[in-house]
XYZ file of C-alpha atoms in Angstrom:
398
model
C 41.756 28.448 0.412
C 39.772 25.317 -0.402
C 42.576 22.894 0.454
C 41.871 23.462 4.159
C 38.403 21.902 3.950
C 38.217 18.352 5.372
C 36.241 15.458 3.932
C 32.687 15.449 5.337
C 31.257 12.080 6.422
C 28.674 10.697 4.020
C 24.999 11.059 4.914
C 24.177 7.994 7.004
C 21.064 6.993 5.056
C 22.464 7.698 1.589
C 25.707 5.972 2.583
C 23.818 2.823 3.554
C 21.943 2.857 0.254
C 25.260 3.141 -1.597
C 26.679 0.234 0.418
C 23.648 -1.859 -0.503
C 24.073 -1.103 -4.203
C 27.701 -2.237 -3.961
C 26.822 -5.467 -2.096
C 27.198 -8.479 -4.446
C 24.724 -10.629 -2.463
C 21.818 -11.388 -4.848
C 19.444 -11.639 -1.851
C 20.248 -8.171 -0.492
C 17.329 -6.065 0.739
C 17.392 -2.256 0.711
C 15.085 -0.728 3.355
C 17.010 2.537 3.736
C 16.047 5.579 1.647
C 12.437 6.749 1.928
C 11.349 6.227 -1.672
C 8.276 4.282 -2.751
C 9.244 1.110 -4.623
C 6.872 -1.172 -6.522
C 6.873 -4.981 -6.581
C 9.757 -4.932 -9.062
C 11.839 -2.753 -6.744
C 11.515 0.300 -9.008
C 10.360 3.799 -8.087
C 7.627 4.101 -10.745
C 6.400 7.038 -12.801
C 2.683 7.601 -12.272
C 0.729 7.039 -15.477
C -1.076 10.321 -14.809
C 2.288 12.086 -14.527
C 3.452 10.475 -17.782
C 0.337 11.732 -19.572
C 0.710 15.224 -18.094
C 4.364 15.281 -19.097
C 3.623 14.287 -22.685
C 0.984 17.002 -22.946
C 3.399 19.542 -21.458
C 6.117 18.622 -23.950
C 3.644 18.969 -26.817
C 2.228 22.295 -25.633
C 5.102 24.118 -23.936
C 6.229 27.175 -25.883
C 8.742 28.839 -23.567
C 11.454 28.215 -21.011
C 11.191 31.666 -19.464
C 11.321 32.019 -15.692
C 8.305 31.097 -13.632
C 6.616 33.875 -11.617
C 8.424 34.423 -8.275
C 5.662 32.635 -6.359
C 5.648 29.776 -8.872
C 2.960 28.396 -11.135
C -0.399 29.908 -10.112
C -2.303 26.774 -11.186
C -0.065 24.668 -8.940
C -0.388 27.083 -6.005
C -4.173 27.083 -6.291
C -4.281 23.295 -6.549
C -1.872 22.530 -3.712
C -3.723 24.850 -1.327
C -6.985 23.028 -2.066
C -5.325 19.617 -1.828
C -3.775 20.294 1.574
C -6.478 22.454 3.180
C -9.550 21.044 1.438
C -11.574 22.529 -1.404
C -14.182 23.806 1.091
C -11.660 25.275 3.535
C -13.045 28.362 5.359
C -9.498 29.763 5.449
C -9.363 29.665 1.646
C -12.827 31.183 1.392
C -11.694 33.994 3.686
C -8.557 34.626 1.553
C -6.300 34.222 4.560
C -4.024 31.659 2.875
C -1.044 32.263 0.616
C 1.709 30.045 -0.738
C 4.794 29.923 -2.881
C 6.098 27.030 -4.935
C 9.401 25.657 -3.578
C 12.112 23.163 -4.574
C 10.519 20.183 -2.830
C 9.353 19.888 0.756
C 12.898 20.720 1.845
C 12.633 24.091 0.133
C 9.301 24.669 1.838
C 10.806 23.897 5.240
C 13.666 26.307 4.589
C 11.323 29.085 3.422
C 9.183 28.529 6.522
C 12.307 28.811 8.671
C 13.254 32.056 6.917
C 9.821 33.527 7.664
C 10.005 32.470 11.313
C 13.482 33.942 11.720
C 12.409 37.200 10.066
C 9.517 37.521 12.513
C 11.367 36.259 15.617
C 15.142 35.939 15.113
C 16.569 32.871 16.856
C 13.130 31.549 17.815
C 12.866 28.171 19.530
C 11.534 25.288 17.464
C 10.235 22.222 19.277
C 10.899 19.006 17.336
C 9.686 15.504 18.069
C 11.936 12.760 19.421
C 12.568 11.219 16.965
C 12.165 13.364 13.868
C 13.423 13.332 10.293
C 17.181 13.945 10.605
C 17.226 16.755 8.016
C 14.696 18.879 9.920
C 17.304 20.314 12.261
C 19.937 21.291 9.662
C 17.261 22.733 7.363
C 15.669 24.914 10.035
C 18.810 25.508 12.048
C 20.706 26.883 9.061
C 18.891 30.208 9.442
C 19.743 30.494 13.149
C 16.686 28.970 14.824
C 17.219 27.159 18.158
C 15.803 23.783 19.144
C 14.013 22.052 21.965
C 12.800 18.448 21.909
C 9.453 17.022 22.923
C 8.946 13.348 23.651
C 6.877 11.580 21.010
C 7.601 7.923 20.256
C 7.632 5.333 23.024
C 9.646 2.227 22.016
C 8.013 0.054 24.688
C 4.502 0.549 23.307
C 5.581 1.243 19.701
C 3.264 4.230 19.706
C 2.890 7.910 20.557
C 3.479 8.830 24.183
C 0.962 11.636 24.026
C 0.984 12.387 27.750
C 4.736 12.963 27.624
C 4.369 15.050 24.467
C 1.787 17.282 26.122
C 3.861 17.552 29.288
C 6.881 18.752 27.307
C 4.913 21.146 25.106
C 3.434 22.840 28.163
C 6.813 24.580 28.277
C 6.373 26.048 24.774
C 5.760 29.788 25.005
C 4.394 32.537 22.807
C 6.967 33.080 20.069
C 7.967 29.405 20.029
C 7.326 27.107 17.075
C 6.206 23.467 17.302
C 7.145 21.303 14.324
C 4.570 18.572 13.685
C 4.436 15.729 11.156
C 1.131 16.048 9.302
C 0.783 12.284 8.807
C 2.847 9.118 8.326
C 5.472 10.211 10.854
C 9.037 9.850 9.628
C 10.734 7.778 11.032
C 8.317 5.916 13.332
C 4.987 5.749 11.457
C 3.055 6.498 14.669
C 0.523 9.313 14.145
C -1.638 11.498 16.350
C -5.370 10.863 16.508
C -7.739 13.640 15.463
C -8.670 14.120 19.124
C -4.995 14.609 19.955
C -4.636 17.143 17.148
C -7.499 19.004 18.804
C -5.641 19.056 22.121
C -2.534 20.441 20.398
C -4.689 23.139 18.787
C -6.088 24.073 22.203
C -2.579 24.281 23.668
C -1.405 26.466 20.779
C -4.369 28.807 21.261
C -3.771 29.101 25.014
C 0.039 29.253 25.020
C 0.558 31.182 21.793
C 3.019 28.890 20.032
C 2.993 28.591 16.236
C 2.433 25.164 14.622
C 4.690 24.366 11.657
C 3.366 21.247 9.919
C 5.483 19.135 7.567
C 3.108 17.088 5.399
C 5.238 15.035 3.017
C 3.116 11.874 2.754
C -0.471 13.015 2.263
C -2.413 10.134 0.724
C -0.067 7.358 1.840
C -1.613 6.762 5.283
C -5.405 6.487 5.165
C -6.194 8.739 2.189
C -5.832 12.314 0.940
C -8.642 13.714 3.069
C -8.003 11.626 6.188
C -4.268 12.325 6.243
C -4.798 16.096 6.228
C -7.589 16.152 8.848
C -5.351 17.099 11.782
C -3.630 19.883 9.890
C -6.975 21.247 8.697
C -8.234 21.276 12.258
C -5.283 23.481 13.272
C -5.967 25.909 10.413
C -9.646 26.038 11.335
C -9.016 26.826 15.005
C -5.854 28.947 14.945
C -4.981 32.309 13.382
C -1.552 31.204 12.117
C -0.119 27.923 10.808
C 2.847 27.323 8.502
C 2.800 24.239 6.274
C 5.514 22.559 4.231
C 3.952 20.369 1.530
C 5.694 17.975 -0.833
C 4.707 16.252 -4.089
C 7.674 13.882 -4.030
C 5.895 10.900 -2.518
C 2.242 11.240 -3.426
C 2.960 12.155 -7.060
C 6.311 10.416 -7.419
C 8.009 13.712 -8.359
C 11.127 13.052 -6.278
C 13.695 14.317 -8.748
C 11.493 17.191 -9.939
C 11.721 18.887 -6.501
C 8.137 20.085 -6.224
C 6.701 21.496 -3.010
C 4.998 24.497 -1.469
C 5.305 26.692 1.585
C 1.745 27.484 2.660
C 0.835 30.203 5.159
C -2.503 30.341 6.944
C -2.737 33.725 8.638
C -5.201 35.940 10.424
C -6.295 38.090 7.472
C -5.918 38.615 3.708
C -3.510 41.458 4.443
C -1.173 39.285 6.484
C -1.461 36.468 3.912
C -0.272 38.855 1.216
C 2.555 40.117 3.428
C 3.705 36.572 4.141
C 3.769 35.719 0.439
C 5.896 38.804 -0.223
C 8.284 37.840 2.594
C 8.527 34.288 1.261
C 9.323 35.518 -2.248
C 12.101 37.748 -0.922
C 13.516 34.824 1.065
C 13.397 32.601 -2.005
C 15.174 35.271 -4.039
C 18.016 35.245 -1.519
C 18.357 31.455 -1.548
C 17.596 30.122 -5.034
C 16.215 33.144 -6.908
C 13.482 31.544 -9.053
C 11.451 28.338 -8.632
C 11.959 25.306 -10.903
C 9.189 24.801 -13.444
C 8.795 21.248 -14.664
C 7.492 19.402 -11.595
C 5.061 22.147 -10.606
C 3.644 22.349 -14.125
C 3.043 18.595 -14.003
C 1.538 18.705 -10.511
C -0.620 21.670 -11.480
C -2.075 19.668 -14.364
C -2.790 16.685 -12.112
C -4.601 18.938 -9.660
C -6.547 21.004 -12.207
C -7.578 18.463 -14.860
C -10.499 16.287 -13.729
C -9.474 13.228 -15.754
C -5.808 13.389 -14.799
C -6.778 14.049 -11.201
C -9.021 10.999 -11.097
C -6.313 8.814 -12.642
C -3.724 10.118 -10.183
C -5.956 9.545 -7.168
C -6.675 5.988 -8.310
C -2.943 5.284 -8.603
C -2.229 6.890 -5.241
C -4.961 4.853 -3.543
C -3.474 1.686 -5.030
C -0.074 2.635 -3.589
C -1.635 3.288 -0.200
C -3.447 -0.065 -0.240
C -0.231 -1.835 -1.206
C 1.744 -0.253 1.640
C -0.956 -1.148 4.157
C -1.102 -4.662 2.724
C 2.678 -4.974 3.043
C 2.377 -4.018 6.704
C -0.160 -6.798 7.281
C 1.921 -9.359 5.402
C 5.135 -8.334 7.148
C 3.536 -8.763 10.570
C 2.359 -12.252 9.609
C 5.761 -13.291 8.224
C 7.745 -11.879 11.152
C 5.529 -13.544 13.733
C 5.949 -16.879 11.943
C 9.731 -16.552 12.170
C 10.023 -15.078 15.672
C 8.381 -15.205 19.077
C 7.767 -11.438 19.140
C 4.624 -9.385 18.720
C 5.030 -7.205 15.624
C 1.370 -6.166 15.376
C 2.352 -2.515 15.918
C 3.638 -2.417 12.323
C 0.070 -2.869 11.086
C -1.190 -0.002 13.266
C 1.323 2.490 11.895
C 0.893 4.702 8.836
C 2.949 5.479 5.768
C 6.281 4.185 4.619
C 8.259 3.850 7.855
C 8.450 1.717 10.961
C 10.923 0.825 13.676
C 11.317 -2.939 13.966
C 12.276 -2.589 17.625
C 15.697 -4.175 17.192
C 18.877 -3.179 18.992
C 21.742 -1.476 17.174
C 23.699 -4.735 17.381
C 20.839 -6.658 15.777
C 20.430 -4.075 13.009
C 24.160 -4.304 12.257
C 23.978 -8.104 12.248
C 21.152 -8.015 9.712
C 23.333 -5.919 7.440
C 26.614 -7.767 7.941
C 25.311 -11.344 8.049
C 22.260 -11.188 5.772
C 22.703 -8.084 3.565
C 19.476 -6.589 4.923
C 20.106 -2.852 4.958
C 18.188 -0.774 7.494
C 19.126 2.090 9.781
C 20.891 1.337 13.059
C 17.740 2.546 14.818
C 15.994 -0.388 13.036
C 13.911 2.060 10.977
C 12.786 0.458 7.716
C 11.141 1.709 4.554
C 8.133 -0.601 4.354
C 7.786 0.169 0.643
C 11.147 -1.538 0.088
C 9.487 -4.864 0.971
C 7.997 -6.941 -1.843
C 6.865 -10.447 -2.639
C 10.353 -11.487 -3.676
C 12.132 -10.456 -0.472
C 9.571 -10.595 2.344
C 10.252 -14.223 3.309
C 14.028 -13.705 3.247
C 13.652 -10.560 5.368
C 11.471 -12.257 7.986
C 13.770 -15.281 8.171
C 16.822 -13.031 8.545
C 15.160 -11.118 11.400
C 14.291 -14.424 13.071
C 17.869 -15.696 12.824
C 19.312 -12.454 14.202
C 16.895 -12.419 17.147
C 17.935 -15.961 18.002
C 21.671 -15.355 17.771
C 21.980 -11.797 19.098
């Protein structure tokens, strides 16, 4: 039976990262996979996470299954982190959540809930969006439409085009939105624009589904969630996929949450029950370790303060890298790269052609996607000059 299965092409991003690892060039630069890297090129363990982990090892007395909805301390903490400690929706008990295996698990659980309520519903996704969004949501049978979002000419959001496309979204449709630090373009909506989307959702009846994977890596924990919170404040229903991979560094621990803001406590409870049944079908029980660590970071005042300090330092470093990269690129080229400094989070398009992106890889061992999307956090003091010079050479010769 299994001999009939063909070899599947390698994931384009992971394949590029593997090619970079195999490249013998000592000056190679890896700007591919969306993982935060420090100045030494290492994805670090937060000191707050290390302390929480040591305490957990010392105190843990069982390896029994977690509750079906996950760790209650984590669920309480992640709801407050994403929606705000003073959220009226939380005060009104119209929010529920379940712990999931990463943000990907949260997206899949959200898709399961949507398909249970409206089989084969249409999901509107931005152009561009994270490539895994469509297979994750489409695997349950949901259909897709695209709304215009990023405008290469201006290196920003084409909000008029976005609104024009979303005018076609109807009641029963879902609109997938990036909560902050848009992946892959780094161009975010303003709070005023979030308000316009909320008004459209209220009038047209579509359901917002917000993927917030980078809270705290744009402008700050509170600022990055402001648009999402506005939706929850103004609308009866919002689904949220939250991740602790980036802002707590828990990549390999697969820690996330599917959060449901609904019209009443009764519907919130029903949604949690539906989500637990969906999880039972897919992976049965949630993983423990990452959520127990995240729960401690969110519940313990000292650990929480330490974590927030570390996260703010990461955010400042990324924003500083953006400023430095603009300066270096403009020294080595005759182009305006100031848009990089206006963007948020870990990603940016450099605005290069596919041919130029390939030339960077083949001639200079600078690995980025063919779309010219880079992980800004892959830049550091040791490679920034080489990167800027390589871009300058490629722009001159191609």
